[in-house]
Short mmCIF file of C-alpha atoms in Angstrom, two decimals:
data_model
loop_
_atom_site.label_atom_id
_atom_site.label_comp_id
_atom_site.label_asym_id
_atom_site.label_seq_id
_atom_site.Cartn_x
_atom_site.Cartn_y
_atom_site.Cartn_z
CA MET V 174 9.80 11.14 24.63
CA THR V 175 7.09 12.90 22.67
CA ALA V 176 5.63 12.09 19.28
CA VAL V 177 6.76 14.10 16.27
CA HIS V 178 3.83 14.92 14.01
CA VAL V 179 4.36 15.39 10.28
CA ASP V 180 2.35 18.01 8.40
CA GLU V 181 -0.28 16.03 6.46
CA GLN V 182 -0.91 18.90 4.04
CA LEU V 183 2.80 19.33 3.21
CA LEU V 184 3.23 15.61 2.69
CA GLY V 185 0.12 15.50 0.49
CA THR V 186 1.56 18.28 -1.67
CA TYR V 187 4.81 16.35 -2.08
CA VAL V 188 2.92 13.18 -3.06
CA THR V 189 0.73 14.99 -5.58
CA GLU V 190 3.49 17.02 -7.23
CA LEU V 191 5.97 14.16 -7.38
CA GLY V 192 3.21 11.91 -8.71
CA ALA V 193 2.65 14.26 -11.65
CA LEU V 194 6.21 13.71 -12.90
CA GLY V 195 6.10 10.75 -15.24
CA GLU V 196 2.34 10.30 -14.93
CA THR V 197 0.46 9.11 -18.03
CA PRO V 198 -3.12 7.86 -18.57
CA ASP V 199 -1.67 4.34 -18.20
CA GLY V 200 0.15 5.00 -14.92
CA MET V 201 3.60 6.11 -13.82
CA TYR V 202 6.64 5.82 -16.11
CA ARG V 203 9.63 7.29 -14.27
CA PHE V 204 12.80 5.38 -15.02
CA MET V 205 16.36 6.03 -13.88
CA TYR V 206 17.98 9.02 -15.64
CA ASP V 207 15.06 9.66 -18.01
CA GLU V 208 13.39 13.08 -18.29
CA ALA V 209 10.75 12.40 -15.61
CA TRP V 210 13.43 11.08 -13.23
CA GLN V 211 15.52 14.22 -13.76
CA GLN V 212 12.46 16.38 -13.11
CA ALA V 213 11.86 14.44 -9.87
CA ARG V 214 15.49 14.96 -8.84
CA ASP V 215 15.23 18.70 -9.44
CA ALA V 216 11.91 18.96 -7.56
CA LEU V 217 13.35 17.11 -4.58
CA LEU V 218 16.37 19.40 -4.47
CA ARG V 219 14.03 22.43 -4.40
CA TRP V 220 11.95 20.95 -1.60
CA ILE V 221 15.08 20.01 0.33
CA ASP V 222 16.28 23.58 0.10
CA ASP V 223 12.85 24.91 1.12
CA ALA V 224 12.97 22.67 4.20
CA GLY V 225 16.28 24.19 5.29
CA LEU V 226 18.26 21.02 4.58
CA GLU V 227 21.51 20.61 2.69
CA GLY V 228 20.91 19.04 -0.72
CA ARG V 229 23.30 17.14 -2.95
CA VAL V 230 23.40 14.44 -5.64
CA ASP V 231 26.04 11.72 -5.46
CA ALA V 232 27.97 10.08 -8.30
CA VAL V 233 25.23 7.56 -9.19
CA GLY V 234 22.31 9.97 -8.89
CA ASN V 235 21.10 9.39 -5.34
CA VAL V 236 19.55 12.62 -4.02
CA PHE V 237 20.24 13.57 -0.38
CA GLY V 238 18.79 16.07 2.05
CA ARG V 239 20.99 16.51 5.13
CA LEU V 240 20.19 17.81 8.62
CA PRO V 241 23.68 18.11 10.14
CA GLY V 242 24.27 16.96 13.70
CA SER V 243 26.98 17.67 16.22
CA GLY V 244 28.21 14.08 16.56
CA ASP V 245 29.58 11.31 14.36
CA GLY V 246 27.69 9.02 12.02
CA VAL V 247 24.52 9.33 9.93
CA VAL V 248 21.03 7.96 10.39
CA LEU V 249 19.55 7.58 6.92
CA THR V 250 15.96 7.30 5.77
CA GLY V 251 14.36 7.22 2.33
CA SER V 252 13.41 4.96 -0.55
CA HIS V 253 13.32 5.20 -4.36
CA VAL V 254 11.62 7.42 -6.94
CA ASP V 255 11.95 5.18 -10.02
CA THR V 256 8.77 3.27 -10.89
CA VAL V 257 7.71 0.09 -12.62
CA PRO V 258 6.07 0.56 -16.04
CA SER V 259 2.42 1.58 -15.54
CA GLY V 260 3.08 1.94 -11.81
CA GLY V 261 1.56 3.99 -9.02
CA LYS V 262 2.42 7.19 -7.18
CA TYR V 263 3.24 5.70 -3.77
CA ASP V 264 5.64 2.78 -4.27
CA GLY V 265 9.04 4.08 -3.15
CA ALA V 266 8.01 7.71 -3.55
CA LEU V 267 6.18 7.81 -0.20
CA GLY V 268 9.35 6.77 1.62
CA VAL V 269 11.25 9.63 0.00
CA VAL V 270 8.75 12.45 0.53
CA GLY V 271 7.70 10.99 3.89
CA GLY V 272 11.33 11.07 4.98
CA LEU V 273 11.69 14.63 3.72
CA ALA V 274 8.55 15.74 5.58
CA ALA V 275 9.86 13.96 8.70
CA LEU V 276 13.19 15.81 8.59
CA ALA V 277 11.40 19.11 7.96
CA ALA V 278 9.25 18.51 11.05
CA LEU V 279 12.24 17.50 13.16
CA ARG V 280 14.23 20.57 12.15
CA ALA V 281 11.30 22.87 12.90
CA GLN V 282 10.42 21.25 16.23
CA HIS V 283 13.80 20.16 17.62
CA GLY V 284 16.58 22.05 15.85
CA THR V 285 20.05 20.51 15.58
CA PRO V 286 20.33 16.75 16.22
CA VAL V 287 23.21 15.01 17.97
CA ARG V 288 23.59 12.57 15.10
CA THR V 289 23.25 13.74 11.49
CA LEU V 290 20.04 12.79 9.69
CA GLU V 291 19.70 12.38 5.94
CA VAL V 292 16.85 11.54 3.59
CA VAL V 293 17.73 9.84 0.30
CA ALA V 294 15.99 9.23 -3.01
CA LEU V 295 17.66 6.04 -4.23
CA CYS V 296 17.85 5.15 -7.92
CA GLU V 297 16.96 2.04 -9.94
CA GLU V 298 15.31 -0.06 -7.27
CA GLU V 299 12.88 -1.48 -9.79
CA SER V 300 15.31 -2.37 -12.65
CA SER V 301 12.68 -0.93 -14.98
CA ARG V 302 15.21 0.58 -17.35
CA PHE V 303 18.55 -1.15 -16.78
CA PRO V 304 19.35 -4.61 -15.34
CA ALA V 305 21.02 -2.81 -12.45
CA ASN V 306 18.81 -3.65 -9.48
CA PHE V 307 19.48 -1.52 -6.35
CA PHE V 308 21.99 0.59 -8.31
CA GLY V 309 21.75 3.50 -5.87
CA THR V 310 22.11 1.34 -2.78
CA ARG V 311 24.89 -0.69 -4.36
CA GLY V 312 26.69 2.56 -5.12
CA MET V 313 26.53 3.60 -1.48
CA LEU V 314 27.79 0.18 -0.35
CA GLY V 315 30.59 0.02 -2.92
CA LEU V 316 29.02 -2.94 -4.73
CA ILE V 317 28.88 -1.62 -8.31
CA SER V 318 31.25 -3.43 -10.66
CA PRO V 319 33.58 -1.00 -12.47
CA ASP V 320 32.44 -2.26 -15.88
CA GLU V 321 28.68 -1.87 -15.31
CA PRO V 322 28.27 1.63 -16.81
CA ASP V 323 30.00 0.52 -20.02
CA ARG V 324 28.33 -2.90 -20.15
CA LEU V 325 24.66 -2.52 -19.25
CA ARG V 326 22.08 -1.34 -21.80
CA ASP V 327 18.37 -0.62 -21.63
CA ARG V 328 15.79 -2.16 -23.99
CA ASP V 329 16.46 0.59 -26.54
CA GLY V 330 20.18 -0.19 -26.56
CA VAL V 331 21.17 2.93 -24.61
CA LEU V 332 24.36 2.36 -22.65
CA LEU V 333 24.14 3.04 -18.91
CA ALA V 334 27.22 5.27 -19.11
CA ASP V 335 25.59 7.41 -21.82
CA ALA V 336 22.37 7.73 -19.82
CA MET V 337 24.41 8.87 -16.82
CA ARG V 338 26.12 11.54 -18.90
CA GLN V 339 22.76 12.74 -20.21
CA ALA V 340 21.67 13.17 -16.58
CA GLY V 341 24.80 15.18 -15.77
CA LEU V 342 26.69 12.35 -14.06
CA ASP V 343 30.20 11.02 -14.67
CA PRO V 344 30.23 7.20 -15.02
CA ALA V 345 33.95 7.17 -14.18
CA ALA V 346 33.16 8.56 -10.71
CA VAL V 347 30.76 5.80 -9.58
CA ALA V 348 33.12 4.54 -6.87
CA SER V 349 32.99 7.91 -5.08
CA ALA V 350 29.36 7.23 -4.07
CA GLU V 351 30.49 4.69 -1.46
CA ARG V 352 29.66 5.57 2.17
CA HIS V 353 31.22 4.45 5.45
CA ASP V 354 29.38 6.75 7.87
CA LEU V 355 25.93 5.12 7.98
CA ARG V 356 24.79 3.95 11.42
CA ALA V 357 21.16 3.02 10.65
CA PHE V 358 18.65 2.98 7.78
CA LEU V 359 14.88 3.29 8.16
CA GLU V 360 12.56 2.89 5.17
CA LEU V 361 8.93 3.99 5.14
CA HIS V 362 6.93 2.16 2.46
CA ILE V 363 3.44 1.20 1.45
CA GLU V 364 2.67 -2.43 2.27
CA GLN V 365 1.78 -3.35 -1.34
CA GLY V 366 -0.46 -6.05 0.10
CA ARG V 367 -3.75 -5.99 2.00
CA VAL V 368 -2.91 -7.37 5.46
CA LEU V 369 -2.91 -4.00 7.24
CA ALA V 370 -6.00 -2.77 5.40
CA ASP V 371 -7.96 -5.96 6.04
CA GLU V 372 -7.03 -6.08 9.73
CA GLY V 373 -7.48 -2.35 10.35
CA VAL V 374 -3.91 -1.95 11.65
CA ASP V 375 -2.15 1.40 11.25
CA VAL V 376 1.45 0.34 10.63
CA GLY V 377 3.42 -2.81 9.99
CA LEU V 378 6.88 -3.46 11.43
CA VAL V 379 8.74 -5.59 8.90
CA GLU V 380 10.68 -8.49 10.37
CA VAL V 381 11.98 -10.12 7.17
CA ILE V 382 12.15 -9.42 3.44
CA PRO V 383 11.70 -12.54 1.29
CA GLY V 384 14.25 -14.47 -0.69
CA ILE V 385 13.55 -13.69 -4.35
CA ALA V 386 14.53 -15.78 -7.35
CA TRP V 387 13.96 -14.72 -10.95
CA GLU V 388 14.38 -17.27 -13.72
CA THR V 389 13.82 -17.25 -17.46
CA ILE V 390 12.36 -20.45 -18.89
CA THR V 391 12.97 -20.96 -22.63
CA VAL V 392 11.03 -23.71 -24.41
CA ARG V 393 12.08 -24.76 -27.93
CA GLY V 394 9.69 -26.85 -29.98
CA ARG V 395 9.16 -27.01 -33.74
CA GLN V 396 7.71 -24.29 -35.96
CA ASP V 397 5.04 -25.72 -38.27
CA HIS V 398 2.00 -24.83 -40.36
CA ALA V 399 -1.08 -24.21 -38.23
CA GLY V 400 -3.45 -25.87 -40.69
CA ALA V 401 -1.46 -28.72 -42.17
CA THR V 402 0.14 -30.08 -38.97
CA PRO V 403 -2.10 -32.54 -37.03
CA MET V 404 -2.46 -31.85 -33.33
CA ASP V 405 -0.89 -35.17 -32.34
CA LEU V 406 2.25 -34.45 -34.40
CA ARG V 407 2.97 -30.99 -33.04
CA ARG V 408 5.79 -29.87 -30.78
CA ASP V 409 4.12 -26.61 -29.78
CA ALA V 410 6.49 -24.59 -27.59
CA LEU V 411 3.74 -22.31 -26.29
CA GLN V 412 1.42 -25.10 -25.18
CA ALA V 413 4.29 -26.79 -23.34
CA ALA V 414 5.29 -23.51 -21.69
CA ALA V 415 1.70 -22.76 -20.72
CA GLN V 416 1.37 -26.15 -19.05
CA MET V 417 4.64 -25.58 -17.20
CA ALA V 418 3.37 -22.23 -15.94
CA ARG V 419 0.04 -23.72 -14.83
CA GLU V 420 1.67 -26.60 -12.94
CA ILE V 421 4.24 -24.27 -11.33
CA THR V 422 1.43 -22.01 -10.14
CA THR V 423 -0.52 -24.97 -8.75
CA ALA V 424 2.52 -26.25 -6.85
CA VAL V 425 3.08 -22.88 -5.16
CA GLU V 426 -0.64 -22.50 -4.41
CA GLN V 427 -0.49 -25.87 -2.64
CA GLU V 428 2.47 -24.64 -0.57
CA GLY V 429 0.26 -21.84 0.75
CA ARG V 430 1.03 -18.41 2.15
CA PRO V 431 3.49 -16.67 2.14
CA ALA V 432 4.87 -18.52 -0.94
CA VAL V 433 4.13 -16.65 -4.18
CA VAL V 434 5.04 -17.13 -7.84
CA THR V 435 4.39 -14.97 -10.89
CA THR V 436 4.93 -15.74 -14.58
CA GLY V 437 4.55 -12.20 -15.83
CA ARG V 438 6.66 -11.81 -18.97
CA TRP V 439 6.13 -13.86 -22.13
CA THR V 440 7.69 -14.02 -25.57
CA VAL V 441 6.33 -16.23 -28.36
CA GLU V 442 8.08 -16.74 -31.71
CA PRO V 443 7.32 -16.27 -34.49
CA GLY V 444 4.08 -14.96 -33.02
CA GLN V 445 1.80 -15.41 -36.03
CA PRO V 446 -1.77 -16.78 -36.06
CA SER V 447 -1.03 -19.34 -38.79
CA ILE V 448 2.21 -20.73 -37.34
CA VAL V 449 2.69 -23.28 -34.55
CA PRO V 450 5.06 -21.52 -32.12
CA GLY V 451 8.62 -22.83 -32.26
CA LEU V 452 9.79 -20.90 -29.19
CA ALA V 453 8.19 -19.65 -25.99
CA ARG V 454 9.98 -17.85 -23.20
CA PHE V 455 8.52 -16.82 -19.85
CA SER V 456 9.70 -15.41 -16.55
CA VAL V 457 9.33 -16.93 -13.09
CA ASP V 458 9.37 -14.73 -9.98
CA LEU V 459 9.37 -16.95 -6.88
CA ARG V 460 9.42 -15.57 -3.32
CA HIS V 461 9.44 -16.90 0.22
CA PRO V 462 10.93 -15.52 3.48
CA ASP V 463 12.44 -18.95 4.29
CA LEU V 464 15.38 -19.65 1.97
CA GLY V 465 15.06 -23.41 2.42
CA VAL V 466 11.42 -23.35 1.34
CA ARG V 467 12.17 -21.06 -1.59
CA ASP V 468 14.92 -23.35 -2.86
CA ARG V 469 12.75 -26.44 -2.41
CA LEU V 470 10.07 -24.77 -4.53
CA LEU V 471 12.67 -23.89 -7.16
CA ASP V 472 13.60 -27.57 -7.35
CA THR V 473 9.91 -28.29 -7.93
CA VAL V 474 9.81 -25.68 -10.71
CA HIS V 475 12.75 -27.32 -12.46
CA ARG V 476 11.26 -30.81 -12.09
CA ILE V 477 7.94 -29.65 -13.56
CA CYS V 478 9.69 -28.04 -16.54
CA ALA V 479 11.70 -31.18 -17.29
CA THR V 480 8.66 -33.47 -16.99
CA VAL V 481 6.41 -31.33 -19.18
CA ALA V 482 9.16 -30.87 -21.77
CA GLU V 483 9.59 -34.63 -22.09
CA ARG V 484 5.84 -35.11 -22.40
CA HIS V 485 5.57 -32.56 -25.24
CA GLY V 486 8.79 -33.50 -27.02
CA VAL V 487 10.35 -30.06 -26.58
CA GLU V 488 13.60 -28.73 -25.12
CA VAL V 489 13.72 -26.47 -22.08
CA ASP V 490 16.46 -24.23 -20.69
CA VAL V 491 16.41 -22.43 -17.35
CA VAL V 492 18.52 -19.35 -16.60
CA ARG V 493 18.74 -17.76 -13.13
CA ASP V 494 18.42 -13.98 -13.47
CA LYS V 495 18.23 -12.96 -9.81
CA ASP V 496 19.01 -14.72 -6.56
CA GLU V 497 18.42 -12.71 -3.39
CA GLU V 498 18.47 -14.25 0.06
CA PRO V 499 15.95 -13.24 2.73
CA ALA V 500 16.99 -10.22 4.81
CA THR V 501 16.20 -9.97 8.52
CA MET V 502 15.55 -6.51 9.91
CA ASP V 503 17.43 -5.20 12.96
CA ALA V 504 15.70 -6.15 16.23
CA ASP V 505 16.77 -3.01 18.11
CA LEU V 506 15.48 -0.72 15.37
CA LEU V 507 12.20 -2.63 15.29
CA GLU V 508 11.84 -1.89 19.01
CA VAL V 509 12.48 1.79 18.30
CA LEU V 510 9.74 1.73 15.66
CA ARG V 511 7.37 -0.14 17.98
CA GLY V 512 7.86 2.44 20.72
CA SER V 513 7.44 5.25 18.22
CA ALA V 514 4.20 3.78 16.88
CA GLU V 515 2.80 3.57 20.40
CA GLU V 516 3.98 7.12 21.14
CA CYS V 517 2.04 8.27 18.06
CA GLY V 518 -1.06 6.33 19.11
CA ALA V 519 -0.75 4.03 16.08
CA SER V 520 -1.75 0.37 16.21
CA TRP V 521 0.94 -1.97 14.88
CA ARG V 522 1.77 -5.55 14.02
CA ARG V 523 4.93 -7.42 13.07
CA MET V 524 4.89 -8.91 9.59
CA PRO V 525 7.01 -10.10 6.66
CA SER V 526 7.33 -8.08 3.49
CA GLY V 527 5.99 -9.62 0.32
CA ALA V 528 8.04 -7.34 -1.91
CA GLY V 529 11.76 -6.73 -2.25
CA HIS V 530 13.21 -3.39 -1.17
CA ASP V 531 16.47 -1.46 -0.98
CA SER V 532 16.39 -2.33 2.72
CA GLN V 533 17.18 -5.98 2.02
CA LEU V 534 20.55 -5.02 0.55
CA MET V 535 21.20 -2.20 3.01
CA ALA V 536 20.64 -4.68 5.86
CA SER V 537 23.72 -6.64 4.76
CA ARG V 538 25.93 -3.73 5.89
CA VAL V 539 23.87 -1.36 8.04
CA PRO V 540 21.29 -1.92 10.83
CA THR V 541 18.01 -1.56 8.94
CA ALA V 542 14.27 -1.62 9.57
CA MET V 543 11.09 -0.89 7.65
CA VAL V 544 7.68 0.48 8.55
CA PHE V 545 4.66 -0.20 6.34
CA VAL V 546 1.47 1.79 5.93
CA PRO V 547 -1.76 0.33 4.48
CA SER V 548 -2.39 -0.05 0.77
CA VAL V 549 -6.06 0.30 -0.14
CA GLU V 550 -7.26 -3.12 -1.34
CA GLY V 551 -3.61 -4.20 -1.36
CA ARG V 552 -3.12 -2.66 -4.80
CA SER V 553 0.42 -1.83 -6.00
CA HIS V 554 2.43 -1.79 -9.24
CA THR V 555 -0.71 -0.39 -10.83
CA PRO V 556 -2.18 3.10 -11.34
CA ALA V 557 -4.83 2.05 -8.79
CA GLU V 558 -2.20 2.11 -6.00
CA TYR V 559 -3.43 4.33 -3.16
CA THR V 560 -2.77 5.11 0.50
CA SER V 561 -4.91 7.69 2.28
CA PRO V 562 -3.35 11.04 3.29
CA ALA V 563 -4.03 10.22 6.95
CA ASP V 564 -2.20 6.89 6.68
CA CYS V 565 0.70 8.53 4.84
CA ALA V 566 1.05 11.19 7.54
CA ARG V 567 0.71 8.64 10.34
CA GLY V 568 3.50 6.51 8.90
CA ALA V 569 5.71 9.55 8.39
CA SER V 570 5.04 10.63 11.99
CA VAL V 571 6.06 7.19 13.30
CA LEU V 572 9.21 7.50 11.18
CA ALA V 573 9.93 11.03 12.46
CA THR V 574 9.45 9.93 16.07
CA ALA V 575 11.84 7.02 15.54
CA LEU V 576 14.41 9.32 13.94
CA HIS V 577 14.12 11.65 16.94
CA ARG V 578 14.83 8.74 19.28
CA LEU V 579 17.88 7.74 17.25
CA ALA V 580 19.39 11.16 16.58
CA TRP V 581 18.72 13.25 19.69
#
């Protein structure tokens, strides 16, 4: 076997031009079916055509570039092009354009494969617009509920079905996105942490994606006058919620790596300087690759909330918003990636993912593996997100070499 080298300049052009679609002074805003997302779809279809691949868009908006083979089954690669609010240019997007550059290199260097290769730009991985996490992947796996397009709305009240129509899609045809021909899925992605950068390792081979739980904690106290209500007589919902968040964070810090928790979204009502808050609501994002440890930590979260609520004389409600089990990557595909990294002269290490990815759902039905490239200073979900052109091209070359091993 020989290494397949991806054109660093071509890949850099893809990254730059895709990164300009939805870019603002505050970072990337490219949400499923919005104008920037549609521009990205159209750009990808042009690049797919330029690369000599067959382009198409499925019923939910996934964009595909196909290199037809002579045998049965499809080896798929790709990631997502939707972003978090104020996000970066590399999260998800690198896996899409890296996969496209890999297929372009394979077609130019090796011609027709035995097994068909496809690159995909998946939609709504981030749930930034609709509460429809992994919508593109779920569409391919036949996991979208028939009522979702007519039930789910974004923060502006726009119905998912209406947004689909505005993007030229038919919400009644969602079921036709389901696939039964996938034989493997490989996802190239930035690490979004700093392990590879700190250790000077070229690529990471992901062994497991963590179990993720999202919960919304609602604390109800009593709304009172900020000047006339003594401190010892208050039932301040915000102060109780803040103490809950601090104690939850301390408990997870004491657990140690790789346990992580984030309380990133807050609502305070009525939100006025002269009023003691009567309601506070905050999110909890708790992650660990061991489901038993994650669930034990969730029990700790709930115990802390109950104890603090009693101490402050407030009420607390907990709602589970997301519950995803850890996903183990395919051992055989990891060996293919390991051999491909060595063929490309890239140093490697096995590691867990800290973030969730489409791969965790794809792995429930299709043999799946991920390859990480370094993130400078571990930055991600921020405009400061950056991976060097050399690291991008190296990761895409490892991916291309692995695809060659699987498809020829």
